[in-house]
Coordinates of C-alpha atoms and ligand atoms in Angstrom, one line a residue:
X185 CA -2.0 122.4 -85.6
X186 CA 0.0 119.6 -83.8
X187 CA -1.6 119.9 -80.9
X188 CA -5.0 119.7 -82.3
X189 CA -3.6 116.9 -84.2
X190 CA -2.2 114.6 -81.3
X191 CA -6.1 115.5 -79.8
X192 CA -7.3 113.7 -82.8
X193 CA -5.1 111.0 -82.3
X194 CA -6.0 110.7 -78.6
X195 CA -9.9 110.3 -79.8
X196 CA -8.8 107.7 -82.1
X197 CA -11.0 104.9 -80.2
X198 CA -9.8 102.1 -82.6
X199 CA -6.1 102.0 -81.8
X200 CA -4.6 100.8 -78.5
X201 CA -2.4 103.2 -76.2
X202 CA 0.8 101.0 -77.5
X203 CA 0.6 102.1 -81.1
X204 CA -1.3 105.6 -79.9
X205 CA 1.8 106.6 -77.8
X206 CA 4.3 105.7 -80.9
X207 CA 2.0 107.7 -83.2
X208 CA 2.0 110.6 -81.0
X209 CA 5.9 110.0 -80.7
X210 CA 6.0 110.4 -84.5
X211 CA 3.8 113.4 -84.5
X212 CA 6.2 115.1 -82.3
X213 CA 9.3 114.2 -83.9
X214 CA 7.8 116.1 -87.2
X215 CA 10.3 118.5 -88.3
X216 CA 8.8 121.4 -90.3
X217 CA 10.7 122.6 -93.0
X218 CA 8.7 126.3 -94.4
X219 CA 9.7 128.6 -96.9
X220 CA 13.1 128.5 -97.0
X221 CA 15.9 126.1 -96.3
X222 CA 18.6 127.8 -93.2
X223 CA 20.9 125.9 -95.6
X224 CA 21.9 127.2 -99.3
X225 CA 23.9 125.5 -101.9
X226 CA 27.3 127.3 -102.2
X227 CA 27.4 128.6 -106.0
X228 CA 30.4 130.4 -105.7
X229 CA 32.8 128.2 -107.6
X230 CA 30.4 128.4 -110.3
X231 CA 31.7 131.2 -113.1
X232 CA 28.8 132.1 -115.8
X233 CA 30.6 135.4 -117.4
X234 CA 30.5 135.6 -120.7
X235 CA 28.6 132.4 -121.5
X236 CA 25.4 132.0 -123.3
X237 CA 22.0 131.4 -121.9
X238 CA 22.8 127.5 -123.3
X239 CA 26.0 127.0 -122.1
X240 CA 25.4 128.9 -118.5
X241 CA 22.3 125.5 -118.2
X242 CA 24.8 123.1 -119.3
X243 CA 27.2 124.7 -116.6
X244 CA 24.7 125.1 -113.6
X245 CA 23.5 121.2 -114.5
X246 CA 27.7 119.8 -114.9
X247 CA 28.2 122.0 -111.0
X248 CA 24.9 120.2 -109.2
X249 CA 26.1 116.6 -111.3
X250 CA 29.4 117.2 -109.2
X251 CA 28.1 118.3 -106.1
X252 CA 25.6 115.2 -105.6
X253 CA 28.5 113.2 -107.2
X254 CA 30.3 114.2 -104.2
X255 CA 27.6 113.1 -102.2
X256 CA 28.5 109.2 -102.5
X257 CA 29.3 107.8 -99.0
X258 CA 29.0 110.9 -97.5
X259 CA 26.7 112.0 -94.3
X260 CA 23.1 112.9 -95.1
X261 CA 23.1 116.2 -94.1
X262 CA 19.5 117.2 -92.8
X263 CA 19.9 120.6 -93.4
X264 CA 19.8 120.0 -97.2
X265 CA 15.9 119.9 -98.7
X266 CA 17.1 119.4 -102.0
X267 CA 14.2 120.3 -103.8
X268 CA 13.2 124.0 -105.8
X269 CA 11.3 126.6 -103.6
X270 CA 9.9 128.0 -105.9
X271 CA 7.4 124.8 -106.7
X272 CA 3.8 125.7 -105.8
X273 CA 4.0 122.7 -103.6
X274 CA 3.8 121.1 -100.3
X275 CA 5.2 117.2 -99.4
X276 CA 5.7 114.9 -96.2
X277 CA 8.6 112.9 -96.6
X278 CA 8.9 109.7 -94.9
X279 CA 12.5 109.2 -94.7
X280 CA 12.9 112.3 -92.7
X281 CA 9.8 112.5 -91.4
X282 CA 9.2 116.0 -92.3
X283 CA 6.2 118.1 -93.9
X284 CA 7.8 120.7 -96.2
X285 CA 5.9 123.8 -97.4
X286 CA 7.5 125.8 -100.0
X287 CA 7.7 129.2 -100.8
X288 CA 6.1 128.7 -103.8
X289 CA 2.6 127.5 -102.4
X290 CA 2.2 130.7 -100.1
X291 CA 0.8 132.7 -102.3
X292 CA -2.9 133.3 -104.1
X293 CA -5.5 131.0 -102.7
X294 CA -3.7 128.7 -100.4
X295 CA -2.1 131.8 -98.5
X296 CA -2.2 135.7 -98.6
X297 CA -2.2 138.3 -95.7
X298 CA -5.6 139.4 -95.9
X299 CA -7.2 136.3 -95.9
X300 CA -9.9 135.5 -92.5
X301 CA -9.2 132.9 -90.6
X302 CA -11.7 130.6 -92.2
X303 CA -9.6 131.3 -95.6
X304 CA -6.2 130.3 -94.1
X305 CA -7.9 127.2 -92.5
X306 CA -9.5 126.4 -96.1
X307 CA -6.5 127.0 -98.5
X308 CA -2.9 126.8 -96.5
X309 CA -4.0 124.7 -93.3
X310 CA -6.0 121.6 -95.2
X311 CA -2.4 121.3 -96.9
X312 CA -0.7 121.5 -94.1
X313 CA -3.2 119.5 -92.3
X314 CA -3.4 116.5 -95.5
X315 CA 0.5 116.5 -95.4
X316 CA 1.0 115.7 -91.5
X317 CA -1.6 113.1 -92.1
X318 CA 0.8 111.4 -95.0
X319 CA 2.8 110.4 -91.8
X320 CA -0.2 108.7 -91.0
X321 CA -1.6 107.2 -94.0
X322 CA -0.8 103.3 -95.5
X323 CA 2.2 104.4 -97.1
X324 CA 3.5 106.8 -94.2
X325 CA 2.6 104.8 -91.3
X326 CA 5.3 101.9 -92.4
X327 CA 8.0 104.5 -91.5
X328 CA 9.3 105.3 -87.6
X329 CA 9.2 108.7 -86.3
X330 CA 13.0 108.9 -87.2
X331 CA 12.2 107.9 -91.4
X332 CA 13.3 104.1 -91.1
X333 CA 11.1 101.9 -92.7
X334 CA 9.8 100.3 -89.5
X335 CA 7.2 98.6 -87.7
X336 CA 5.6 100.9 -84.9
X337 CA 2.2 98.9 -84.7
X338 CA 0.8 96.8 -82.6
X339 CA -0.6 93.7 -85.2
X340 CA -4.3 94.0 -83.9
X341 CA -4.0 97.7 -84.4
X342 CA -2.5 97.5 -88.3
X343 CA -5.2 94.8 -89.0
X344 CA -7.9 97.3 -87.9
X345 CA -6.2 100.1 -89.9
X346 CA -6.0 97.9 -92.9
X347 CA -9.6 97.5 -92.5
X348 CA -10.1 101.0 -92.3
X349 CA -8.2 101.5 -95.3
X350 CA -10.2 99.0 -96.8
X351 CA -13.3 100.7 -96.5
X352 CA -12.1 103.6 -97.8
X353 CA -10.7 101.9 -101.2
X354 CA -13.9 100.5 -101.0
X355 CA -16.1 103.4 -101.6
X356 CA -13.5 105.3 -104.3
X357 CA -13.7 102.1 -106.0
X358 CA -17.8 102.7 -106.7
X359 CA -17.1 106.3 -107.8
X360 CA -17.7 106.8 -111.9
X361 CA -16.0 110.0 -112.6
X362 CA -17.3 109.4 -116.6
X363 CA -19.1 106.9 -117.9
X364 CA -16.9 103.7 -118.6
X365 CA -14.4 104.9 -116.0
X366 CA -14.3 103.7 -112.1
X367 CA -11.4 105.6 -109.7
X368 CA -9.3 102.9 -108.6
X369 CA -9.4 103.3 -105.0
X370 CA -6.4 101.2 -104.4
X371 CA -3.9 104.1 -105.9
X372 CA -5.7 107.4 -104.2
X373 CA -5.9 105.4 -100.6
X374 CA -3.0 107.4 -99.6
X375 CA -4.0 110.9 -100.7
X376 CA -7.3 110.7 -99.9
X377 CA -6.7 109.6 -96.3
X378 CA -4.4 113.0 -96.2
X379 CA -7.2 114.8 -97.8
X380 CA -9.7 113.3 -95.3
X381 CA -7.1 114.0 -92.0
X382 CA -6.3 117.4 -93.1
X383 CA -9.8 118.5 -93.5
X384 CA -10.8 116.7 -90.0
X385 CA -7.5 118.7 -88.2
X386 CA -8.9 121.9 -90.0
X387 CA -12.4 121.5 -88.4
X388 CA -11.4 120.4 -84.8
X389 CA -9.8 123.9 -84.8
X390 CA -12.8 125.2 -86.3
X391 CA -15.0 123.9 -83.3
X392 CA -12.6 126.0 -80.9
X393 CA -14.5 129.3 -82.4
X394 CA -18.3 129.2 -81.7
X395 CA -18.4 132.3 -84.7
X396 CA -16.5 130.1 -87.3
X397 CA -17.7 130.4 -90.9
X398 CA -18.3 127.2 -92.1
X399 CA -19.6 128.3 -95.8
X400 CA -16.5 130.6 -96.1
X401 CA -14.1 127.2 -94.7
X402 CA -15.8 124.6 -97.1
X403 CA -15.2 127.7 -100.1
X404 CA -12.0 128.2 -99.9
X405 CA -10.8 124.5 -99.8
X406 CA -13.5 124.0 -103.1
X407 CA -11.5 127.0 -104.3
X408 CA -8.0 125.4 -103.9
X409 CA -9.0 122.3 -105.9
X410 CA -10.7 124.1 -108.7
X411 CA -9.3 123.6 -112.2
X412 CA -9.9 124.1 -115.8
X413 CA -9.0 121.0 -117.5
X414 CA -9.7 118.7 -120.9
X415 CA -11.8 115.3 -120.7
X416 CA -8.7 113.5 -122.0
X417 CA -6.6 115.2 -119.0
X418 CA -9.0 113.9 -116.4
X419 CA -8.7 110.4 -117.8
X420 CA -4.9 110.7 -117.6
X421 CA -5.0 111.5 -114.3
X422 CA -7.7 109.1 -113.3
X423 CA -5.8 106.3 -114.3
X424 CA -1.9 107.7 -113.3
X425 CA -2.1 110.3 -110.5
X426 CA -1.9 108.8 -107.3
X427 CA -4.5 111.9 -106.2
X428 CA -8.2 111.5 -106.5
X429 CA -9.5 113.9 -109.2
X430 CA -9.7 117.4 -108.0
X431 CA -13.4 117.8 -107.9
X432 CA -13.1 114.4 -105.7
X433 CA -10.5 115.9 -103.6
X434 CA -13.2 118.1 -102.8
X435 CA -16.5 116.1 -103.1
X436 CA -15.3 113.3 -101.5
X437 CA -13.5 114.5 -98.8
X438 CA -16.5 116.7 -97.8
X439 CA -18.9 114.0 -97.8
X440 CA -17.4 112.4 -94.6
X441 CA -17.9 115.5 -92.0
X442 CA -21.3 116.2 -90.4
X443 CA -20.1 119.8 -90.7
X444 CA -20.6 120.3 -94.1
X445 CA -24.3 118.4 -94.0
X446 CA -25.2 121.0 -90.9
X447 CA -23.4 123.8 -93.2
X448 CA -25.9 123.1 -96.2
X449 CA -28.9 121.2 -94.8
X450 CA -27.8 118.2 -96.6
X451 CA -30.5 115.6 -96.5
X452 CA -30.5 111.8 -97.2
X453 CA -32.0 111.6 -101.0
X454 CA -29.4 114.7 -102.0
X455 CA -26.6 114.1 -104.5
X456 CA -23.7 114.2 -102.0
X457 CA -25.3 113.0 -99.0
X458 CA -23.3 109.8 -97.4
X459 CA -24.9 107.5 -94.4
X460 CA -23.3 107.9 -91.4
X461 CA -22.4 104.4 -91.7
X462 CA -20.9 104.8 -95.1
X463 CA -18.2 107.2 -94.7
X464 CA -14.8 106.2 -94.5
X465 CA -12.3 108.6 -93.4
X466 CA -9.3 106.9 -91.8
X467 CA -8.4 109.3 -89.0
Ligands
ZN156 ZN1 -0.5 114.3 -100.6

């Protein structure tokens, strides 16, 4: 997946080889933290005998408040992820520069053992794929390939991904979701260019197999953002989640990739059919 990703990168006609070399740099430097951390918390001062299901949270909470107490001034140790395995979640983290995948998101439709190929590409690898691309996208790309917030672009090059960006706020921005209610494009620019760059990596490794499913791809990554949910939930979210809605996470991102137009004949006139001209993925 890296290496189709530094090919997308290299086909990137808009940047210049200054800031394409440092982007690839970054790319390289990703660590990749899956699964499971090689480094566990110690528990073994911790005693729970005898104590009751409240006083054992109370003690677990007073032992981690001590531990990251004892953290103050002290080496960041790299080995530590710090966050709960179990979360069905996946995250890039700029200060590190790392794309973390948790135990808890390999399972059901992201991941399972008997999925094809086309499955795995359309549940597990669009995450992995959107979360490399937060190293790339307007938050991600202020942050070097070692997680220090600094400058790796040429000026001409930022201006032209600003623009970029631009275009992309700029569309969002025209979406009504519900009558009354635009999606500010400003706060989704960041996921959806993730969305947008994982679902691009996904179908450059697609192109490698001339029998590749296309209906079964596009399926599963509709299946992964599928939710039952209230009006007043969606409005909530429209307004404070920094993600697009989910059926925008899937509608939208779709609407920028020739593949899914071939996929389902998609003709200028039909409901999600978007000029060449007017689609505004980043990367
Ligand atoms: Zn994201």
């Amino acid at each position: 997946m890296i290496g189709t990703y530094r090919e997308m990168l290299q086909g990137e006609d808009w940047m210049t080889e200054a800031t394409r070399e440092k982007a690839i740099e970054k790319l390289d430097s990703i660590q990749i933290h899956a699964v499971y951390p090689d480094y566990w918390y110690d528990y073994s001062d911790l005693s729970l005998d005898g104590l009751s299901y409240w006083d054992c949270v109370e003690a677990v909470k007073d032992f981690q408040t001590r531990r990251d107490r004892g953290r103050t001034n002290q080496e960041v140790n790299p080995q530590e992820w710090g966050v709960n395995i179990l979360e069905t979640n996946a995250y890039y983290n700029p200060q590190d520069n790392s794309v973390n995948i948790l135990l808890g998101i390999l399972g059901d439709e992201f991941y399972r053992d008997d999925m094809t190929e086309e499955e795995m590409l359309g549940g597990i690898g669009v995450v992995i794929g959107h979360e490399i691309s937060h190293a790339f996208d307007t938050a991600g790309a202020q942050f070097d390939k070692d997680g220090n917030l600094a400058n790796w672009w040429t000026e001409e090059d930022l201006a032209a991904f600003a623009e970029r960006a631009d275009r992309l706020i700029a569309y969002y921005d025209t979406i009504i979701p519900f009558e009354g209610y635009t999606v500010p494009g400003r706060n989704v620019q960041g996921e959806a260019i993730a969305d947008m760059g994982g679902v691009k990596c996904m179908l450059a490794i697609a192109a490698e197999d001339p029998d590749f499913d296309y209906d079964s791809f596009f399926r599963q990554f509709a299946t992964i953002w599928r939710r039952l949910s209230t009006y007043e939930y969606e409005v909530d979210c429209l307004t404070q989640d920094p993600h697009p809605l989910h059926f925008l996470r899937t509608n939208a991102t779709l609407q920028q990739f020739e593949e899914f137009y071939e996929t389902y004949d998609i003709q200028p006139g039909d409901g999600m059919y978007l000029a060449p001209e007017k689609r505004v993925a980043v990367w």
